[in-house]
C-alpha positions as a printed NumPy array, in Angstrom:
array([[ 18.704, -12.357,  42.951],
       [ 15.034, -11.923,  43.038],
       [ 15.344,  -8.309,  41.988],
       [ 17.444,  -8.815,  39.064],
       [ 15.055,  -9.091,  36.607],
       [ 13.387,  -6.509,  37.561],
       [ 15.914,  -4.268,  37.848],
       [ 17.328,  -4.754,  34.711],
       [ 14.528,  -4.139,  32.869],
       [ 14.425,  -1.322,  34.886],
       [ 17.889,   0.234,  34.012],
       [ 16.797,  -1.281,  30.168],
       [ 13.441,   1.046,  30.482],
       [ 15.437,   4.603,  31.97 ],
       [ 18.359,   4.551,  28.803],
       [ 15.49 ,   3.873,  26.562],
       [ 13.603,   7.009,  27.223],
       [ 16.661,   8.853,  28.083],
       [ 17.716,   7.816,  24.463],
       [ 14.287,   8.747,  23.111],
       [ 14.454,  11.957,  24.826],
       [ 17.34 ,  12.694,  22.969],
       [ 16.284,  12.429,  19.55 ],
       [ 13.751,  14.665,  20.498],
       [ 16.335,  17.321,  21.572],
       [ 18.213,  16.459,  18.076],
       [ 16.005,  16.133,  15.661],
       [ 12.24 ,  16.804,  17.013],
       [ 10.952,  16.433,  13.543],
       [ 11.75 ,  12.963,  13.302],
       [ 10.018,  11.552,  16.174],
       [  6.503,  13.463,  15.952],
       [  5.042,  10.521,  14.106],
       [  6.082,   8.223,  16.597],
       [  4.255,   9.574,  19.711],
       [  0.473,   8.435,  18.21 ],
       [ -0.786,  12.4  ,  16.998],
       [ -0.681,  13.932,  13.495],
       [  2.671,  15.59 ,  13.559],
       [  2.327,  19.158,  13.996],
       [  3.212,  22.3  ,  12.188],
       [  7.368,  21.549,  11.223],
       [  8.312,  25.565,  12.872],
       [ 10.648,  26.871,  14.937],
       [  7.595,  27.122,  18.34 ],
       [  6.606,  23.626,  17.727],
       [ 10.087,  22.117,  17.361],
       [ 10.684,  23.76 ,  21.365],
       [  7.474,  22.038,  22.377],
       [  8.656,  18.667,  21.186],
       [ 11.593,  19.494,  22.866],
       [ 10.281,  19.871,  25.487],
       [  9.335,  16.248,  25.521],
       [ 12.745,  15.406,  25.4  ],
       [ 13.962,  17.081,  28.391],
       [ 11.031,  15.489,  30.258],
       [ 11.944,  11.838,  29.602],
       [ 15.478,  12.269,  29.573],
       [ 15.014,  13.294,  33.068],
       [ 12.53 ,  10.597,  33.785],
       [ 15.28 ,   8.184,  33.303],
       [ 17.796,   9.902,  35.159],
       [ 16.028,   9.704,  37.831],
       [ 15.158,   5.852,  37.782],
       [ 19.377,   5.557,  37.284],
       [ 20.184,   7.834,  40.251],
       [ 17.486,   6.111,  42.453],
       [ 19.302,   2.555,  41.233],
       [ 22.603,   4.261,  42.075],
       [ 21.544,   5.757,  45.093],
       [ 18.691,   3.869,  47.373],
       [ 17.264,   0.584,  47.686],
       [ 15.351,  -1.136,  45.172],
       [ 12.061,  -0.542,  46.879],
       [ 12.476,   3.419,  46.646],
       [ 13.238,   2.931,  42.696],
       [ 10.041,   0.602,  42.462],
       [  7.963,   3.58 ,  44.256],
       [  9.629,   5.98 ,  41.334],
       [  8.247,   3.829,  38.667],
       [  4.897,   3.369,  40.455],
       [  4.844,   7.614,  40.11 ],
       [  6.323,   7.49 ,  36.573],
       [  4.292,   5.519,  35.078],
       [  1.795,   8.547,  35.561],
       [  3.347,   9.933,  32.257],
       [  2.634,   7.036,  29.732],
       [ -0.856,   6.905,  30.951],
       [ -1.252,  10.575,  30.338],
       [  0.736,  10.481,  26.723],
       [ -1.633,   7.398,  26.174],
       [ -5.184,   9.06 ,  27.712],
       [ -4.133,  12.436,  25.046],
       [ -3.292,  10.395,  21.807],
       [ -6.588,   8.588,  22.565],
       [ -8.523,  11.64 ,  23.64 ],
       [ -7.006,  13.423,  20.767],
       [ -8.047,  11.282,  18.069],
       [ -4.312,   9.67 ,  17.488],
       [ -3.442,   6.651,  16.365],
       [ -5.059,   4.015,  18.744],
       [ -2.489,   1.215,  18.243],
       [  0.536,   3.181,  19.252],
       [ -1.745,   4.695,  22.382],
       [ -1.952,   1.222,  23.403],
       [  1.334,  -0.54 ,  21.507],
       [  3.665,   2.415,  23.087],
       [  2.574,   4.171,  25.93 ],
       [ -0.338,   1.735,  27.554],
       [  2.655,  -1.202,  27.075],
       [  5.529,   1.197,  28.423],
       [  2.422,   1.933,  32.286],
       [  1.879,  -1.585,  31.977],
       [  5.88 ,  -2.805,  32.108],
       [  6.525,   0.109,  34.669],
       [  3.527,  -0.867,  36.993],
       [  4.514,  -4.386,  36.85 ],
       [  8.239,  -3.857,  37.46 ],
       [  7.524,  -0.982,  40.373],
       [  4.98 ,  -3.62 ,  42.101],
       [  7.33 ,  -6.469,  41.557],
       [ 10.505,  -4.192,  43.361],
       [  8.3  ,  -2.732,  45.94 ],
       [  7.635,  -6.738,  46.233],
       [  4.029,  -6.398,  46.18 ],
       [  3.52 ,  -8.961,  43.517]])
């Protein structure tokens, strides 16, 4: 029972990127205002980078699910613990980049901060 909680959020957290990854496979334009930068160029190159994106967090949260599927809680806590290197990255660029500073912090420095917290808490560290 004590990893409930933190499980569910999270399961909630890996079909919420996977989901976000996939409206940047479908429709890249769309999203580029919500990462924190000026949205780029709208071409055919810079639609495949976005893209990119997507296939990068829609496997991020396939593998939280498989780990929840597959091993023990503690292993999926260690996953997020690694994870949580990308938000801190996306955040550290749209700040170092001159983005938007609320949705560096809002989006990505809330998304490392959950993941820490829910890694720590299922590697029962806090």
């Amino acid at each position: 029972m004590r990893n409930a909680i933190p499980l569910s959020l999270a399961a909630l957290m890996a079909v919420a990127i996977i989901v976000i990854g996939c409206f940047y496979l479908i429709s890249p334009e769309r999203m580029t205002g919500s990462f924190g930068l000026e949205p780029p160029a709208s071409d055919a190159d810079t639609r495949a980078w976005l893209r990119l994106k997507g296939i990068r967090d829609i496997a991020s949260g396939l593998v939280v699910l498989t780990m929840m599927l597959t091993m023990g809680t503690r292993s999926v806590g260690i996953a997020l613990l690694v994870l949580a290197i990308t938000p801190l990255g996306d955040m550290s660029i749209v700040l170092g980049s001159g983005g938007s500073r609320s949705k560096a912090l809002s989006i990505h420095g809330v998304t490392c901060a959950v993941m820490l917290v829910v890694g720590l808490l299922l590697i029962h560290a806090i």
